Amino acid sequence: MALDRLIEGIAKLQNPTVAGLDPVLDYVPGFIKEKAFTQHGETLEGAAGAILEFNKGLIDALCGIVPAVKPQCAYYEMYGWHGVKALYDTIAYAKDKGLFVITDGKRNDIGPTMQAYTTAHLGTVTVGQRTYVPFGGDCLTVNGYLGSDGITPLLDTCRAQDKGIFVLVKTSNPSSGELQNQIFEGGETLYGTVGHLCEQWGEGLPGKYGYSGVGAVVGATYPEQLAELRRDLTHTFFLAPGYGAQGGGAKDVAPAFDSNGLGAVVNASRSIMTAWKKSGAPETDYAQAAAQEAKRMRDEIIQEIGAISLPSVNG
Ligand SMILES: O=c1ccn([C@@H]2O[C@H](COP(=O)(O)O)[C@@H](O)[C@H]2O)c(=O)[nH]1
């Protein structure tokens, strides 16, 4: 099961974090942009070439430190089809380096359209006699707002292709409570309800370490909800964005973990990608600065949660 592979990567590297790859041109060092613009002009192709080069440098420096990367589709789509190609190439490069890839697309729609999103991001598509992998990530972030028939199309593909999903449950943004904290008649919150649905959706995708292939997005900015949901959702692994640039810290995310130091992977995007700017490092050292920040984040979280161990598995 896909999340077992993520969990094993986390335990091997003793690092429960994922580096976000959300590149905008402003984060890309001048020498990379100049090269791309000389080759392709100041065009969408030039921009996509620059972000791909930037990502490759980050991936080279981060593999062996973080177990996973999370490219957010929006940052690629904004550069048109060249950007989407850069997303494809980024995923392929990261996989080649042994990284687990969480594609952050927050997709959802009615059943047949959801099936198409599933095929695009987690499945394979056959054209004539040949079968292709359209994007090839390991996990996709999804929105559960359309209910079960927007999620179930994913589950068969996850089972067949060894993939997983992270469903938005309690997002990290300041106004997430406007809807997600609403309380239903029985006293349960909307986020709690979606969380319980994750437990149900995950029943058909059990993992060997106790966590299913259906994870939940729970913001690093909401420690109380992280604690509450960790208690309630014993089979649901969390993706916790919001560390760093959004203000979440190691103490905030600590309640997301179980007694083995498992249960969550914490995302940071801007704080890693722009570390070179903050540290005042020369722009040519951007990737080393990102690696430094990723190590600092790892050490800070490990100090809070302790060493990570894999529970013993029968068979
Ligand atoms: O609740 C959520 C869900 C997703 N995100 C995404 O995570 C990263 C966070 O980036 P930072 O630069 O570390 O703030 C970004 O891709 C968001 O789209 C989230 O922040 N919160």
Coordinates of C-alpha atoms and ligand atoms in Angstrom, one line a residue:
M1 CA 0.0 0.0 0.0
A2 CA 1.4 3.4 -1.0
L3 CA 1.4 5.0 2.4
D4 CA 3.4 2.0 3.8
R5 CA 6.2 3.1 1.3
L6 CA 6.0 6.7 2.7
I7 CA 6.0 5.4 6.3
E8 CA 9.1 3.2 5.5
G9 CA 10.8 6.2 3.9
I10 CA 10.0 8.3 7.0
A11 CA 11.4 5.7 9.3
K12 CA 14.5 5.1 7.2
L13 CA 15.5 8.8 7.1
Q14 CA 14.1 9.5 10.6
N15 CA 12.3 12.4 9.0
P16 CA 8.5 12.9 9.0
T17 CA 8.5 15.8 6.6
V18 CA 7.8 16.5 3.0
A19 CA 9.3 19.3 0.9
G20 CA 6.8 21.3 -1.1
L21 CA 7.8 22.1 -4.7
D22 CA 5.7 25.3 -5.3
P23 CA 8.1 27.2 -7.6
V24 CA 7.4 30.8 -8.6
L25 CA 10.0 32.7 -10.7
D26 CA 10.8 35.0 -7.8
Y27 CA 12.3 32.0 -5.9
V28 CA 14.5 30.9 -8.8
P29 CA 18.1 32.2 -8.7
G30 CA 19.1 34.6 -11.4
F31 CA 21.7 32.3 -13.0
I32 CA 19.0 29.6 -13.6
K33 CA 16.5 32.1 -15.1
E34 CA 19.2 33.6 -17.4
K35 CA 20.1 30.2 -18.8
A36 CA 16.4 29.3 -19.4
F37 CA 15.6 32.7 -20.9
T38 CA 18.6 32.6 -23.2
Q39 CA 17.5 29.3 -24.5
H40 CA 13.7 29.9 -24.7
G41 CA 13.2 33.7 -24.4
E42 CA 11.2 35.4 -21.6
T43 CA 8.3 33.1 -22.5
L44 CA 6.1 30.5 -20.7
E45 CA 8.5 27.9 -22.0
G46 CA 11.5 29.9 -20.5
A47 CA 9.6 30.1 -17.2
A48 CA 8.8 26.4 -17.2
G49 CA 12.4 25.6 -18.1
A50 CA 13.6 27.7 -15.2
I51 CA 11.3 26.1 -12.6
L52 CA 12.2 22.6 -13.7
E53 CA 15.9 23.3 -13.4
F54 CA 15.3 24.9 -10.0
N55 CA 13.3 21.8 -8.9
K56 CA 16.0 19.4 -10.1
G57 CA 18.6 21.2 -8.0
L58 CA 16.3 21.1 -5.0
I59 CA 15.5 17.4 -5.5
D60 CA 19.2 16.5 -5.9
A61 CA 20.0 18.3 -2.6
L62 CA 16.9 17.0 -0.7
C63 CA 16.8 13.3 -1.6
G64 CA 18.4 11.4 1.2
I65 CA 17.2 14.0 3.7
V66 CA 13.4 14.1 3.1
P67 CA 11.4 11.0 2.1
A68 CA 8.9 12.9 -0.1
V69 CA 8.1 15.9 -2.2
K70 CA 4.8 17.6 -2.8
P71 CA 4.5 19.6 -6.0
Q72 CA 1.4 21.7 -6.0
C73 CA -0.2 21.7 -9.5
A74 CA -1.2 25.4 -9.4
Y75 CA 2.4 26.6 -9.6
Y76 CA 2.9 24.6 -12.8
E77 CA -0.5 25.2 -14.4
M78 CA 0.1 29.0 -14.2
Y79 CA 2.8 28.5 -16.9
G80 CA 0.4 26.8 -19.3
W81 CA 1.2 23.6 -21.0
H82 CA 4.9 24.1 -20.6
G83 CA 4.3 24.4 -16.9
V84 CA 2.3 21.2 -16.9
K85 CA 5.1 19.4 -18.7
A86 CA 7.5 20.8 -16.0
L87 CA 5.1 19.1 -13.4
Y88 CA 5.4 15.8 -15.3
D89 CA 9.2 16.1 -15.5
T90 CA 9.5 17.1 -11.9
I91 CA 7.4 14.1 -10.7
A92 CA 9.5 11.8 -13.0
Y93 CA 12.8 13.2 -11.7
A94 CA 11.8 12.9 -8.1
K95 CA 10.6 9.3 -8.5
D96 CA 13.9 8.5 -10.3
K97 CA 15.7 9.8 -7.1
G98 CA 13.6 7.5 -4.9
L99 CA 11.4 10.2 -3.5
F100 CA 7.7 9.6 -2.7
V101 CA 5.5 12.1 -4.6
I102 CA 2.4 13.6 -3.3
T103 CA 0.7 15.5 -6.1
D104 CA -1.2 18.4 -4.5
G105 CA -4.1 18.9 -6.9
K106 CA -7.1 19.0 -4.4
R107 CA -9.2 17.4 -7.1
N108 CA -12.8 16.4 -6.9
D109 CA -15.9 16.1 -9.1
I110 CA -18.8 13.8 -9.9
G111 CA -17.9 10.1 -10.3
P112 CA -17.0 9.9 -14.0
T113 CA -15.0 13.1 -13.9
M114 CA -13.3 12.0 -10.7
Q115 CA -12.4 8.8 -12.5
A116 CA -10.7 10.9 -15.2
Y117 CA -8.7 12.8 -12.5
T118 CA -7.8 9.5 -10.9
T119 CA -6.5 8.1 -14.2
A120 CA -4.6 11.3 -14.8
H121 CA -2.8 11.5 -11.5
L122 CA -2.7 8.0 -10.1
G123 CA -3.6 5.6 -12.9
T124 CA -2.7 4.6 -16.4
V125 CA -4.4 5.4 -19.7
T126 CA -4.5 3.2 -22.8
V127 CA -4.3 4.7 -26.3
G128 CA -4.6 2.1 -29.0
Q129 CA -2.3 -0.7 -28.1
R130 CA -0.2 1.2 -25.6
T131 CA -0.6 2.1 -22.0
Y132 CA 0.8 5.3 -20.6
V133 CA 1.4 6.8 -17.1
P134 CA 0.0 10.4 -17.5
F135 CA 1.7 11.9 -14.3
G136 CA 2.7 9.1 -12.0
G137 CA 2.6 10.5 -8.5
D138 CA 2.2 8.2 -5.5
C139 CA -0.6 10.1 -3.8
L140 CA -3.1 12.8 -4.7
T141 CA -4.7 15.4 -2.5
V142 CA -8.5 15.5 -2.9
N143 CA -11.5 17.4 -1.7
G144 CA -14.3 15.2 -0.2
Y145 CA -17.0 17.8 -0.5
L146 CA -19.0 15.9 -3.2
G147 CA -19.3 12.9 -0.9
S148 CA -18.5 9.2 -1.3
D149 CA -19.2 9.0 -5.1
G150 CA -16.5 11.6 -5.6
I151 CA -14.0 9.5 -3.7
T152 CA -14.8 5.9 -4.4
P153 CA -13.6 6.0 -8.0
L154 CA -10.1 6.7 -6.5
L155 CA -10.1 3.7 -4.2
D156 CA -10.1 0.9 -6.9
T157 CA -7.2 2.7 -8.7
C158 CA -5.4 3.1 -5.4
R159 CA -5.7 -0.6 -4.7
A160 CA -4.8 -1.7 -8.2
Q161 CA -1.9 0.8 -8.7
D162 CA -0.5 1.0 -5.2
K163 CA -1.5 4.6 -4.7
G164 CA -3.0 6.7 -1.9
I165 CA -5.0 9.9 -1.3
F166 CA -5.1 12.7 1.2
V167 CA -8.5 14.1 1.8
L168 CA -8.9 17.7 2.9
V169 CA -10.2 17.5 6.5
K170 CA -9.1 20.6 8.5
T171 CA -7.1 22.9 6.3
S172 CA -4.3 25.2 7.5
N173 CA -5.7 28.5 6.3
P174 CA -7.1 31.1 8.8
S175 CA -10.7 31.0 7.6
S176 CA -10.9 27.2 7.4
G177 CA -13.2 27.2 10.4
E178 CA -15.9 29.2 8.6
L179 CA -17.1 25.9 7.1
Q180 CA -15.0 23.1 8.5
N181 CA -15.8 24.0 12.2
Q182 CA -19.5 24.1 11.6
I183 CA -21.3 21.7 14.0
F184 CA -24.0 19.3 12.8
E185 CA -27.1 18.4 14.9
G186 CA -25.4 15.3 16.5
G187 CA -22.6 17.6 17.8
E188 CA -20.0 16.6 15.3
T189 CA -18.0 19.2 13.3
L190 CA -17.8 19.1 9.5
Y191 CA -14.1 18.4 9.7
G192 CA -14.7 15.5 12.2
T193 CA -17.4 14.1 9.9
V194 CA -15.0 14.1 6.9
G195 CA -12.4 12.6 9.1
H196 CA -14.7 9.7 10.0
L197 CA -15.5 9.3 6.3
C198 CA -11.7 8.9 5.7
E199 CA -11.6 6.1 8.3
Q200 CA -14.5 4.4 6.4
W201 CA -13.1 5.0 2.9
G202 CA -9.8 3.6 4.1
E203 CA -11.2 0.3 5.3
G204 CA -10.7 -1.3 1.9
L205 CA -7.1 -0.1 1.7
P206 CA -5.5 -1.3 4.9
G207 CA -1.8 -0.8 5.4
K208 CA 0.7 -2.9 7.3
Y209 CA 1.6 -0.3 9.9
G210 CA -2.0 0.4 10.9
Y211 CA -2.6 3.4 8.6
S212 CA -4.8 3.1 5.5
G213 CA -4.3 4.4 2.0
V214 CA -6.8 7.2 2.7
G215 CA -5.0 10.0 4.6
A216 CA -6.3 13.3 5.8
V217 CA -5.0 16.9 5.3
V218 CA -4.9 18.5 8.7
G219 CA -3.1 21.9 9.1
A220 CA 0.0 22.3 11.2
T221 CA -1.5 25.6 12.3
Y222 CA -4.3 23.8 14.3
P223 CA -2.6 21.8 17.1
E224 CA -5.9 21.2 19.0
Q225 CA -7.5 19.7 16.0
L226 CA -4.4 17.6 15.2
A227 CA -4.6 16.2 18.7
E228 CA -8.4 15.6 18.6
L229 CA -8.2 13.9 15.1
R230 CA -5.1 11.8 16.0
R231 CA -7.2 10.4 19.0
D232 CA -10.3 9.8 16.8
L233 CA -8.8 8.6 13.5
T234 CA -6.6 5.8 14.5
H235 CA -6.1 4.5 10.9
T236 CA -5.8 7.8 9.1
F237 CA -2.3 9.2 8.3
F238 CA -2.1 13.0 8.2
L239 CA -0.5 15.4 5.7
A240 CA 0.1 18.5 7.8
P241 CA 0.9 21.6 5.8
G242 CA 1.4 25.0 7.4
Y243 CA 4.8 24.6 9.0
G244 CA 7.2 27.5 8.5
A245 CA 5.8 30.2 6.3
Q246 CA 2.2 29.8 7.7
G247 CA 3.4 29.9 11.3
G248 CA 3.2 26.3 12.4
G249 CA 6.1 24.9 14.4
A250 CA 7.4 21.7 15.8
K251 CA 5.4 22.0 19.0
D252 CA 2.2 22.6 17.0
V253 CA 2.6 19.4 14.9
A254 CA 3.8 17.1 17.8
P255 CA 0.1 16.1 18.6
A256 CA -0.2 14.7 15.1
F257 CA 2.1 11.8 15.9
D258 CA 1.5 8.4 17.6
S259 CA 3.7 6.8 20.2
N260 CA 6.0 5.4 17.4
G261 CA 6.6 8.9 16.0
L262 CA 4.3 7.9 13.0
G263 CA 0.9 9.2 11.9
A264 CA 1.8 12.3 10.0
V265 CA 4.1 13.9 7.4
V266 CA 4.6 17.7 7.8
N267 CA 4.9 19.8 4.7
A268 CA 7.0 23.0 4.2
S269 CA 7.2 24.6 0.8
R270 CA 8.3 28.3 0.9
S271 CA 10.5 28.0 4.0
I272 CA 12.6 25.4 2.1
M273 CA 12.5 26.8 -1.4
T274 CA 13.4 30.3 -0.3
A275 CA 15.9 29.4 2.4
W276 CA 18.7 30.7 0.2
K277 CA 17.2 34.2 0.2
K278 CA 16.6 34.3 3.9
S279 CA 20.0 32.9 4.8
G280 CA 21.8 35.4 2.6
A281 CA 23.6 32.5 0.8
P282 CA 24.9 33.1 -2.6
E283 CA 22.3 32.2 -5.2
T284 CA 24.4 29.4 -6.5
D285 CA 24.1 27.7 -3.1
Y286 CA 20.3 27.7 -3.2
A287 CA 20.0 24.0 -3.1
Q288 CA 22.4 23.6 -0.1
A289 CA 20.5 26.3 1.7
A290 CA 17.2 24.3 1.1
A291 CA 18.9 21.1 2.4
Q292 CA 20.1 23.0 5.5
E293 CA 16.6 24.2 6.2
A294 CA 15.1 20.7 5.6
K295 CA 17.6 19.3 8.1
R296 CA 16.8 22.0 10.7
M297 CA 13.1 21.3 10.3
R298 CA 13.7 17.5 10.7
D299 CA 15.8 18.0 13.8
E300 CA 13.3 20.4 15.4
I301 CA 10.4 18.0 14.9
I302 CA 12.4 14.9 16.0
Q303 CA 13.4 16.7 19.1
E304 CA 9.7 17.1 19.9
I305 CA 8.5 13.6 19.0
G306 CA 11.6 11.4 19.5
A307 CA 13.0 8.6 17.3
I308 CA 10.6 7.1 14.8
S309 CA 10.1 3.3 14.9
L310 CA 8.1 0.9 12.7
P311 CA 5.6 -1.2 14.6
S312 CA 6.3 -4.9 14.2
V313 CA 4.2 -6.5 11.5
N314 CA 2.8 -10.0 11.5
G315 CA 3.7 -12.1 8.5
Ligands
LIG1 O1 -4.6 23.0 4.3 C1 -3.8 23.1 3.4 C2 -3.7 22.3 2.3 C3 -2.7 22.4 1.4 N1 -1.7 23.4 1.6 C4 -0.7 23.5 0.6 O2 0.6 23.2 1.2 C5 1.6 24.1 0.8 C6 2.0 25.0 1.9 O3 3.0 25.9 1.5 P1 3.9 26.8 2.5 O4 4.8 27.6 1.5 O5 4.8 25.9 3.3 O6 3.0 27.6 3.3 C7 1.0 24.8 -0.4 O7 1.2 24.0 -1.6 C8 -0.5 24.8 -0.1 O8 -1.3 24.9 -1.3 C9 -1.8 24.2 2.7 O9 -1.0 25.1 2.8 N2 -2.8 24.0 3.6

